[in-house]
Every structure is written in C-alpha cells, then in structure tokens.
PDB file of C-alpha atoms in Angstrom:
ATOM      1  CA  UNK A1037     -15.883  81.910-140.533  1.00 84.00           C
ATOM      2  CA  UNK A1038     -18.113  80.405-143.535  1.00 89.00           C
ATOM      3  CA  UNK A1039     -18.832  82.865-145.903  1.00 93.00           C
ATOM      4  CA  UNK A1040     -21.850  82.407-148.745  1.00 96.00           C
ATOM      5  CA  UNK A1041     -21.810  84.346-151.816  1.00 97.00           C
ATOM      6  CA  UNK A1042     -24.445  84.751-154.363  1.00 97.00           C
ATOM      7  CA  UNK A1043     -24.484  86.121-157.792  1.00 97.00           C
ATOM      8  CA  UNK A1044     -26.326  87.946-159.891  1.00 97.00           C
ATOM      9  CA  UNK A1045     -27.943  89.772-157.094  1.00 96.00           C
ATOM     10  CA  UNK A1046     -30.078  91.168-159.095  1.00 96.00           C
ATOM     11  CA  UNK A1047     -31.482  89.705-162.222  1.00 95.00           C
ATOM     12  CA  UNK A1048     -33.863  90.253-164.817  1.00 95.00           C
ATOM     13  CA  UNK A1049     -35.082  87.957-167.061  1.00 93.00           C
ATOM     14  CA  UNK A1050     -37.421  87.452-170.238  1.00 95.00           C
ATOM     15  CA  UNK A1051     -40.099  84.708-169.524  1.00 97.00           C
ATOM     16  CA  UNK A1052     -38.855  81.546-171.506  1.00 96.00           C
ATOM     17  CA  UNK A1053     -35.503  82.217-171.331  1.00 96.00           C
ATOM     18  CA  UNK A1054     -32.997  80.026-168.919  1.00 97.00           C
ATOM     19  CA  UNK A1055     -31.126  81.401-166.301  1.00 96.00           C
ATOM     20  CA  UNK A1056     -28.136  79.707-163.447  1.00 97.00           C
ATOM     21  CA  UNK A1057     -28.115  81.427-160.016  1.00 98.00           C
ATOM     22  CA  UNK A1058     -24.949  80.645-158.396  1.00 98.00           C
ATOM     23  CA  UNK A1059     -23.620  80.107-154.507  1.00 98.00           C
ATOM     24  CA  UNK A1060     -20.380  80.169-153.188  1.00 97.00           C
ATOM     25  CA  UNK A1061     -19.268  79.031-150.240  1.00 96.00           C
ATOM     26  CA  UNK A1062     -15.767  79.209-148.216  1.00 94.00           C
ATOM     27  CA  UNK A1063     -15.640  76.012-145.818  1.00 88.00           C
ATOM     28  CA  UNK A1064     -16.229  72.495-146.122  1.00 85.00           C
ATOM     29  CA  UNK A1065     -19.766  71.367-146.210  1.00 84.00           C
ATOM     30  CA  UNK A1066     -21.912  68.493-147.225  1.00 78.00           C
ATOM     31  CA  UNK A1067     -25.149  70.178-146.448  1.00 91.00           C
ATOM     32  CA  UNK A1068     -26.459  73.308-149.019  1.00 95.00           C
ATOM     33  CA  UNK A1069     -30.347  75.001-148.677  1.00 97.00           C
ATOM     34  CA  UNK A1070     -32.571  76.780-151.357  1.00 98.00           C
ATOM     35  CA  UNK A1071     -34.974  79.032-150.329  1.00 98.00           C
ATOM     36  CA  UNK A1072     -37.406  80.821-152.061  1.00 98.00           C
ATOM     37  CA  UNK A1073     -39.075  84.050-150.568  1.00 97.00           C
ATOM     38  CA  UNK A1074     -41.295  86.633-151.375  1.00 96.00           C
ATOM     39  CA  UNK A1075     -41.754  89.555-150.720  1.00 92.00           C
ATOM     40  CA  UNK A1076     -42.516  90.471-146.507  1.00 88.00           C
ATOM     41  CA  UNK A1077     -43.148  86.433-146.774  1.00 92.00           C
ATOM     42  CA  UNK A1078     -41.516  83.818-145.044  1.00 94.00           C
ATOM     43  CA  UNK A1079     -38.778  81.687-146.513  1.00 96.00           C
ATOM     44  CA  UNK A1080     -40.323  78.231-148.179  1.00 96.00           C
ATOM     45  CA  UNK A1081     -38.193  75.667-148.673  1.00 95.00           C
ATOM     46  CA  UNK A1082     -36.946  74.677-152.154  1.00 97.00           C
ATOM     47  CA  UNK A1083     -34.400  72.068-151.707  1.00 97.00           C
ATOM     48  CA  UNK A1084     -31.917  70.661-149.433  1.00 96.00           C
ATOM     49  CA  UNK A1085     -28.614  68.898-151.057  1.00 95.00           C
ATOM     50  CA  UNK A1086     -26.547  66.368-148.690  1.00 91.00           C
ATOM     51  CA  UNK A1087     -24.027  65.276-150.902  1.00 85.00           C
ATOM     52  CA  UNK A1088     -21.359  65.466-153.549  1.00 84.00           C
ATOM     53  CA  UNK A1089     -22.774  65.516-157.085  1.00 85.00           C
ATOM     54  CA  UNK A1090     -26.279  65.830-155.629  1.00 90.00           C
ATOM     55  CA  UNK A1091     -28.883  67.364-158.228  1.00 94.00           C
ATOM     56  CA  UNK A1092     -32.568  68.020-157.790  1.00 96.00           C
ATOM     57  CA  UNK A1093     -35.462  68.984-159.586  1.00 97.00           C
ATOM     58  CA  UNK A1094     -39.009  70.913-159.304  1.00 96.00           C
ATOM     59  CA  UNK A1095     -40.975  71.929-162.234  1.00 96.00           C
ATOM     60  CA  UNK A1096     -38.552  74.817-163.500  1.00 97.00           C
ATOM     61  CA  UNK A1097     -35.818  75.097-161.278  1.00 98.00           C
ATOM     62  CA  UNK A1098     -33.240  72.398-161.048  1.00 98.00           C
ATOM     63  CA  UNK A1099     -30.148  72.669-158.216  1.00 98.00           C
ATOM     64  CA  UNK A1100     -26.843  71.055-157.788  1.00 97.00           C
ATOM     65  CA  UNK A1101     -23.773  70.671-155.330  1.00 96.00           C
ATOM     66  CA  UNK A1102     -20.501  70.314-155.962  1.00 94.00           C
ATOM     67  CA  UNK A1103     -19.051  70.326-152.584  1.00 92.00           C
ATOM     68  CA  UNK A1104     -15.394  69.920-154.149  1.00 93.00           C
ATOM     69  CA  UNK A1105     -15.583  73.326-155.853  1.00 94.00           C
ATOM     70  CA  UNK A1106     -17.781  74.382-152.583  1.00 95.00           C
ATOM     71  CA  UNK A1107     -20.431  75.469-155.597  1.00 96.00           C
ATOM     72  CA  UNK A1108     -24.217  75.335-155.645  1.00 97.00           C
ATOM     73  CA  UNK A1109     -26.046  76.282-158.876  1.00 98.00           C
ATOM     74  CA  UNK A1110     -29.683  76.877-159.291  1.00 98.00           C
ATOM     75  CA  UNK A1111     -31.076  76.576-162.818  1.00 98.00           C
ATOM     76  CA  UNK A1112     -34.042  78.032-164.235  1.00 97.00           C
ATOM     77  CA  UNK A1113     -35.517  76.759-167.359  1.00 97.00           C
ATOM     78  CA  UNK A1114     -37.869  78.709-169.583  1.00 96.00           C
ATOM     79  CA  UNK A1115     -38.786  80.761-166.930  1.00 95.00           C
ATOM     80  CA  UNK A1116     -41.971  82.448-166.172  1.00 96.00           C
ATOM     81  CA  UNK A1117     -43.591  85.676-163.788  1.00 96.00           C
ATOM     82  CA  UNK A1118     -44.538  83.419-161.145  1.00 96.00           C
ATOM     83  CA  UNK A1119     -41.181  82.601-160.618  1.00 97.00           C
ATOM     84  CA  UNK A1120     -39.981  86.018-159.519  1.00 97.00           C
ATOM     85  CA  UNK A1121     -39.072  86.260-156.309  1.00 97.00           C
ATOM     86  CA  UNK A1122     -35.610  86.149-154.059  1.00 97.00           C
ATOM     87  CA  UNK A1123     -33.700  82.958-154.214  1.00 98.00           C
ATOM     88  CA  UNK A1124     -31.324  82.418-151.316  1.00 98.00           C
ATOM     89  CA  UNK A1125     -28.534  79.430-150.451  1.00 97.00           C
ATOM     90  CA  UNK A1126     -27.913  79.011-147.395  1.00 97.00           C
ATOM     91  CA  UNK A1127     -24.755  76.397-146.195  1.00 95.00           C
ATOM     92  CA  UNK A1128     -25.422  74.292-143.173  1.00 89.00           C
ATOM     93  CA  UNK A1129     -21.695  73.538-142.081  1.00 79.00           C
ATOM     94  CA  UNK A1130     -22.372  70.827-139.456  1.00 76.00           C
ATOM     95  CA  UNK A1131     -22.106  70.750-135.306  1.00 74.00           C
ATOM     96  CA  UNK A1132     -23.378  74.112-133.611  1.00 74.00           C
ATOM     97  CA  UNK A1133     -22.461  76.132-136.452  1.00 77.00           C
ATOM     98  CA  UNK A1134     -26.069  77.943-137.518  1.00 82.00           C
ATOM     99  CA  UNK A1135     -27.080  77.945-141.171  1.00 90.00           C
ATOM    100  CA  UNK A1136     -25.642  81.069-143.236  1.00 93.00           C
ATOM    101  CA  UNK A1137     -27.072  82.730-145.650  1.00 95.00           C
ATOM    102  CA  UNK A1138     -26.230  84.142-148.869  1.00 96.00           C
ATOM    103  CA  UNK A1139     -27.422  87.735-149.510  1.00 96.00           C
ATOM    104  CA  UNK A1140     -30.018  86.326-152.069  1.00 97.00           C
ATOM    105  CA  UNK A1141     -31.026  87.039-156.122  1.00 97.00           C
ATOM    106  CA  UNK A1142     -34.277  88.853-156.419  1.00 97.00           C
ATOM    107  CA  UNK A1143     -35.601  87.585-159.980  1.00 97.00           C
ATOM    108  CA  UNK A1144     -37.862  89.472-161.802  1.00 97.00           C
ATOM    109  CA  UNK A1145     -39.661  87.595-164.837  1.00 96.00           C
ATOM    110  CA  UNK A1146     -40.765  90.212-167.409  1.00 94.00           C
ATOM    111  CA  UNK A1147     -42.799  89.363-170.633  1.00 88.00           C
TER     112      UNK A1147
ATOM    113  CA  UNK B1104     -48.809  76.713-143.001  1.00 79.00           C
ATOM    114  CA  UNK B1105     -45.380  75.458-142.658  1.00 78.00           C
ATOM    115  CA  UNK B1106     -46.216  74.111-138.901  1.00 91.00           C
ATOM    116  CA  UNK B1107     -43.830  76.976-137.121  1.00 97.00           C
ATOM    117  CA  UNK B1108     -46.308  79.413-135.641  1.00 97.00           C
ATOM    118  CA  UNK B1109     -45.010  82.966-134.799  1.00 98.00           C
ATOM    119  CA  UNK B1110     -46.780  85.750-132.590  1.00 97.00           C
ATOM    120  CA  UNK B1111     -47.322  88.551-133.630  1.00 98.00           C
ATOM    121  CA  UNK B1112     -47.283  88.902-136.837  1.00 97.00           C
ATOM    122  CA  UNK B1113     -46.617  92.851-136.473  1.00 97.00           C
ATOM    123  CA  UNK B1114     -45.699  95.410-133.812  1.00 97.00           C
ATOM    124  CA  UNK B1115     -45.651  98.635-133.647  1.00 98.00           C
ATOM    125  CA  UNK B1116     -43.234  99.923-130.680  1.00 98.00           C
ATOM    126  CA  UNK B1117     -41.487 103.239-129.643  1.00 98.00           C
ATOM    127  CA  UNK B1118     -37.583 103.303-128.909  1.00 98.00           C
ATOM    128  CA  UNK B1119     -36.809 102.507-125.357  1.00 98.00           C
ATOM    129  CA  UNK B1120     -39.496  99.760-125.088  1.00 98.00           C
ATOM    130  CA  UNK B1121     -39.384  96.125-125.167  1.00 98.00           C
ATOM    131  CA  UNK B1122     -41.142  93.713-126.852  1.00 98.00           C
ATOM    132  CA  UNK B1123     -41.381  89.575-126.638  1.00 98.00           C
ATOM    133  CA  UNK B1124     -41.525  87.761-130.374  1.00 98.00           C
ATOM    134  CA  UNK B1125     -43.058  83.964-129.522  1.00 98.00           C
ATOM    135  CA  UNK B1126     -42.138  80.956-131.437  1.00 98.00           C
ATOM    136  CA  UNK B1127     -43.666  77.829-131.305  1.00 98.00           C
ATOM    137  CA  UNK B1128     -41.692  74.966-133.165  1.00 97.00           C
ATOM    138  CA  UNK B1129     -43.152  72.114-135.561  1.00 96.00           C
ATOM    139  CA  UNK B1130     -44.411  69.254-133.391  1.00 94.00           C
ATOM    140  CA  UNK B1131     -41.597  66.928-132.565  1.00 91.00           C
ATOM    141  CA  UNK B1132     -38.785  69.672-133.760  1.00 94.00           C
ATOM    142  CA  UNK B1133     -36.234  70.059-130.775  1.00 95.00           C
ATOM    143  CA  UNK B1134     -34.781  72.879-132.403  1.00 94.00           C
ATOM    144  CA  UNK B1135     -34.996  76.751-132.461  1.00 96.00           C
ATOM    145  CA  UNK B1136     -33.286  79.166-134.417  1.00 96.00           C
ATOM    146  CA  UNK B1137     -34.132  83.166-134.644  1.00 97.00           C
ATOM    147  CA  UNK B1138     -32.603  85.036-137.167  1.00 97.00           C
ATOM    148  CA  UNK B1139     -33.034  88.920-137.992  1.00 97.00           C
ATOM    149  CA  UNK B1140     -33.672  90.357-141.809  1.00 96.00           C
ATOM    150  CA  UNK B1141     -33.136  93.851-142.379  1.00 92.00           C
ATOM    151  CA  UNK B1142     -32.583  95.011-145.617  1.00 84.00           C
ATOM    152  CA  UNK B1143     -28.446  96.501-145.610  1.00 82.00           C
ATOM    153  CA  UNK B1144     -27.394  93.159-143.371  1.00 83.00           C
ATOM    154  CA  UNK B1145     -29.964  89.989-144.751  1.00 90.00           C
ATOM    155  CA  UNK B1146     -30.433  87.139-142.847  1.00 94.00           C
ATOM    156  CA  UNK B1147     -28.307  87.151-139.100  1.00 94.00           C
ATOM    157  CA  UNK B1148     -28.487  84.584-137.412  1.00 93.00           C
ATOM    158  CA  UNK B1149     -28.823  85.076-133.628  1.00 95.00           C
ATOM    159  CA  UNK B1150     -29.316  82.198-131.841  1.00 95.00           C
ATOM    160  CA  UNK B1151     -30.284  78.384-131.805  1.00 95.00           C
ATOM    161  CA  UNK B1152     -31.772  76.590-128.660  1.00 96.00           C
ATOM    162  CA  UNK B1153     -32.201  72.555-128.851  1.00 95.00           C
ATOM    163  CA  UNK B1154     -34.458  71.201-126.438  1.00 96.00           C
ATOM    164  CA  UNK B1155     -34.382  73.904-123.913  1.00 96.00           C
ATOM    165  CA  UNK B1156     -30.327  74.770-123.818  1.00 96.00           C
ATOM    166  CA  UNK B1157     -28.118  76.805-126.023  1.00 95.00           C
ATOM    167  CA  UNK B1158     -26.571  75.891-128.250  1.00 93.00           C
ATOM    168  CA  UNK B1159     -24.853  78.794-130.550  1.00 92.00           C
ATOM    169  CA  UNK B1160     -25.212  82.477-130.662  1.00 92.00           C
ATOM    170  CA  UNK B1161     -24.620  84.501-133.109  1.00 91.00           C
ATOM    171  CA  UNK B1162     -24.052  88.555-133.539  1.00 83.00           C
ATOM    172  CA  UNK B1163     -26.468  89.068-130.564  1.00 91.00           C
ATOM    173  CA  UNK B1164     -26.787  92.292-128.887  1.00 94.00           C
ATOM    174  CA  UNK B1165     -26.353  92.456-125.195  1.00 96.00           C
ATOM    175  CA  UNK B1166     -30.300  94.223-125.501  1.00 97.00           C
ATOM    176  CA  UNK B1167     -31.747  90.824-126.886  1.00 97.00           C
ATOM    177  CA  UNK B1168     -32.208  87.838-124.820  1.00 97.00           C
ATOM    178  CA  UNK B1169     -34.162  84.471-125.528  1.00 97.00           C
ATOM    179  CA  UNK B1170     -35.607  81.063-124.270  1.00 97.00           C
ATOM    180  CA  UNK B1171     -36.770  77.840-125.312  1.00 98.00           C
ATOM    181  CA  UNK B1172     -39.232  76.639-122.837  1.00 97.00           C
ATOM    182  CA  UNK B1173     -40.112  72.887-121.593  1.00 96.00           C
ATOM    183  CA  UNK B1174     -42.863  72.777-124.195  1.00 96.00           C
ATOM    184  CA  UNK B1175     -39.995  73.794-126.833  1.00 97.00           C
ATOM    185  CA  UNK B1176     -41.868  77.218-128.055  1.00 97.00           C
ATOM    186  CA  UNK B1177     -38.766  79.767-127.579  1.00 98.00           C
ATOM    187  CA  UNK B1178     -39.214  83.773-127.303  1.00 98.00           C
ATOM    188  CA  UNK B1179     -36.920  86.265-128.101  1.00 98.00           C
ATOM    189  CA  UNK B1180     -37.052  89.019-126.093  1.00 98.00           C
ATOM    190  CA  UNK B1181     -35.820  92.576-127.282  1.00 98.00           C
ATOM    191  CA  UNK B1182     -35.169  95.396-124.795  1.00 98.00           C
ATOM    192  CA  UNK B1183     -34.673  99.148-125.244  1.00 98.00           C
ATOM    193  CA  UNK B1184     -35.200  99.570-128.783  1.00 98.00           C
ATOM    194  CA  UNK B1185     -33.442 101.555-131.047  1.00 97.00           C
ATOM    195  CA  UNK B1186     -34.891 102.857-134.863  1.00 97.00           C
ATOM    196  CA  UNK B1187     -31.977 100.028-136.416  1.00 95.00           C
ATOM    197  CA  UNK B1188     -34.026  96.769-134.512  1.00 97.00           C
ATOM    198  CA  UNK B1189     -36.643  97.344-137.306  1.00 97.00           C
ATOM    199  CA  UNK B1190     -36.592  94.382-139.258  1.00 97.00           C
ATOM    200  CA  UNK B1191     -38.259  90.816-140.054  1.00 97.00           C
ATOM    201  CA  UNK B1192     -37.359  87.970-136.875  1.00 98.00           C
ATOM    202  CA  UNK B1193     -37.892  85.004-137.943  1.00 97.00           C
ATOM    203  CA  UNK B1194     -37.531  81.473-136.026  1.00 97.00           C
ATOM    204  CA  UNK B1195     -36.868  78.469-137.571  1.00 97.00           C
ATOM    205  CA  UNK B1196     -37.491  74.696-136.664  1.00 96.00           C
ATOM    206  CA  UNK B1197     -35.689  71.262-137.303  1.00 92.00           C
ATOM    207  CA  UNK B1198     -35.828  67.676-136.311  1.00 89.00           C
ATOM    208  CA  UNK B1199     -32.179  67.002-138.042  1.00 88.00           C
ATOM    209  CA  UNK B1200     -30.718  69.155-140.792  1.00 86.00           C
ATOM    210  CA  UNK B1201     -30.533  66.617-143.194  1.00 88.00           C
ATOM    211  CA  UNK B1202     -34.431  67.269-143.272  1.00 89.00           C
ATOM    212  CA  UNK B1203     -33.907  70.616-143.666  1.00 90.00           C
ATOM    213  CA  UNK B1204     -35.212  74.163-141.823  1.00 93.00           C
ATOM    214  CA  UNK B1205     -38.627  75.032-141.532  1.00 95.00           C
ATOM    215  CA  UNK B1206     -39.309  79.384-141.257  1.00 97.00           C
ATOM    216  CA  UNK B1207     -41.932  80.569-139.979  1.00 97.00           C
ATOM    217  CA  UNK B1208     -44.015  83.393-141.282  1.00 96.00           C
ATOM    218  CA  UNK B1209     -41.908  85.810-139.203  1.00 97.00           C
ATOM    219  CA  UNK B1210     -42.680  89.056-136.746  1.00 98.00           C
ATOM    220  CA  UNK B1211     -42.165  92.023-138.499  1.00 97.00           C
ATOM    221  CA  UNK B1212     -40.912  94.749-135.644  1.00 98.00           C
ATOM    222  CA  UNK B1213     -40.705  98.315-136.571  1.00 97.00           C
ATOM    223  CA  UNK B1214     -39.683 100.967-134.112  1.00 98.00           C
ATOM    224  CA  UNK B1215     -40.948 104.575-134.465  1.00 97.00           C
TER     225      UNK B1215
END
C-alpha cells in the first residue's frame, strides 16, 4: 500500500526567509503532485513532476523529484503572507491505483 | 474556475438522511475521482469512474454509492448519515495523469 509522508506539518515562517517542505513516499513512482489549498477552498494545482531529476519553478516555490530516493521537495524562497496556506504531495503510482495524499504542511507567513 | 463544477456547494442534513453530491467533469475529461476531507483522516480517496465504469474504490462505506453517467458528470450518493460523514467531498477530473488532476471547489456536507 503506497504511503505519503509530509514534514513539517506545521510550519511557521518569517516573510523573507527560505523554507523546504518535504514528501515521502513508499512505492515506486514516476508521477508526484503539488497542491496548494486554502482554507474551506479547493485544491489548485501547483505542479506535476513525471520524471527522475525533474525540477520546476513558479515565482517562489520551486519543486523537485527524486524518484530513486522516492523524495519530493518543495522550496520556498524569501517567502511572503500570501503564501500561507496548506501544501500537499500527492503520488500518482500508475494503473487503477488513485492518487494519495500526504497529510499536508499548513504554512503560516508572519512579518 | 478550474472547469470541474460541483453541486451544492453546502448542505445542511440530519442523521439518517441521504443526500446526492453532483459532479460534472472538465469537458473532454473521461475521468472521475471523489475523495472525502475531514480534518483527523485528510484526503480519502473513495472512488474513480472512467468513462462510465469503475475503475478503483477506495475505503468506501457500504452507505455511499456513486455513478458516472453517459454525459460523464458522476454523483456520489450518501445514505443514512451519521455526525462522522461531515466533511469536504470533492471530485476530481483528468484527461491522462501526466496532465495532472483538476479539484473542484468541493461540497461541504455537515450532518446535525
């Protein structure tokens, strides 16, 4: 059974400063999900990663997959309050098997 | 507007009732997948339909049923109620997971 793991769960930061969110993940998979949701909103898409060594970037947050070390890292650079929210992964491990979710960060930019 | 409608936004319901949560897909998106969020479990997934069959179910209780019709839109339907089926349903749509999953804005259900 594929199991995602997130950590912090819970994080606070200071606006400017840089932050990782990381997502584990027990079974092979090529295909990882960010998600960004606030909150009573619906989830909005952030990236999707299909491969090895994949990175991407939007304004502040940058995410990568290492699908060797089953790892997923979202990065946050000098971050600020409109980025607080809950981040979630979410592993897509191919066939019928449905998407799985990590329990999420809630971020909370403070000035 | 991510393109996947839900209906109704909100309902109100007493224990022992049933409700039907309505999904309509993004156009050309074959499938549908509803997934629960409740605060002490997250996101539980419950069950994906692609173009009309089943496909996978998840930890779906015998009280909840769904359907994707010919015109793809899906409903979940949720019978005798209990306090614990509070929570956010969402459905989600996708063409091909290498695209990605689109959410809609979700049904929020609370039982009194």
């Amino acid at each position: 059974e594929l199991k995602v793991e997130q950590n912090p769960l819970f994080l606070s930061m200071q606006e400017g400063k840089n932050y990782t969110i990381y997502c584990n993940y027990s079974t092979t998979s090529d295909r990882l999900y960010w998600y960004r949701q606030d909150p009573g909103k619906s989830l909005e898409s952030l990236f999707v990663l299909l491969s090895n060594g994949a990175v991407k970037q939007e304004g502040r947050l940058m995410a990568s997959l290492d699908t060797k070390a089953r790892l997923s890292t979202l990065h946050i650079t000098a971050a600020v309050h409109d980025l607080s929210a809950t981040y979630f992964c979410a592993v897509d491990a191919g066939g019928n098997t449905p998407l799985v979710f990590g329990k999420g960060t809630r971020l909370s930019v403070i000035a | 507007d991510s393109g996947v409608t839900q209906t109704p936004k909100h309902l109100i319901t007493a224990t022992g009732q049933r409700v039907t949560l309505r999904c309509s897909p993004r156009s050309g998106d074959l499938s549908v997948y509803w997934y629960q969020q409740s605060l002490d479990q997250g996101l539980q997934f419950l069950i994906h339909y692609y173009n009309g069959e089943e496909r996978a179910k998840g930890n779906i209780l015998e009280r909840f049923s769904a359907q994707q019709f010919p015109d793809l839109h899906s409903e979940l339907n949720l019978s005798s109620l209990e306090l614990g089926d509070s929570a956010l349903y969402f459905c989600a749509s996708s063409v091909d997971p290498n695209y990605g999953y689109t959410f809609g804005s979700g049904t929020r259900l609370t039982v009194v």
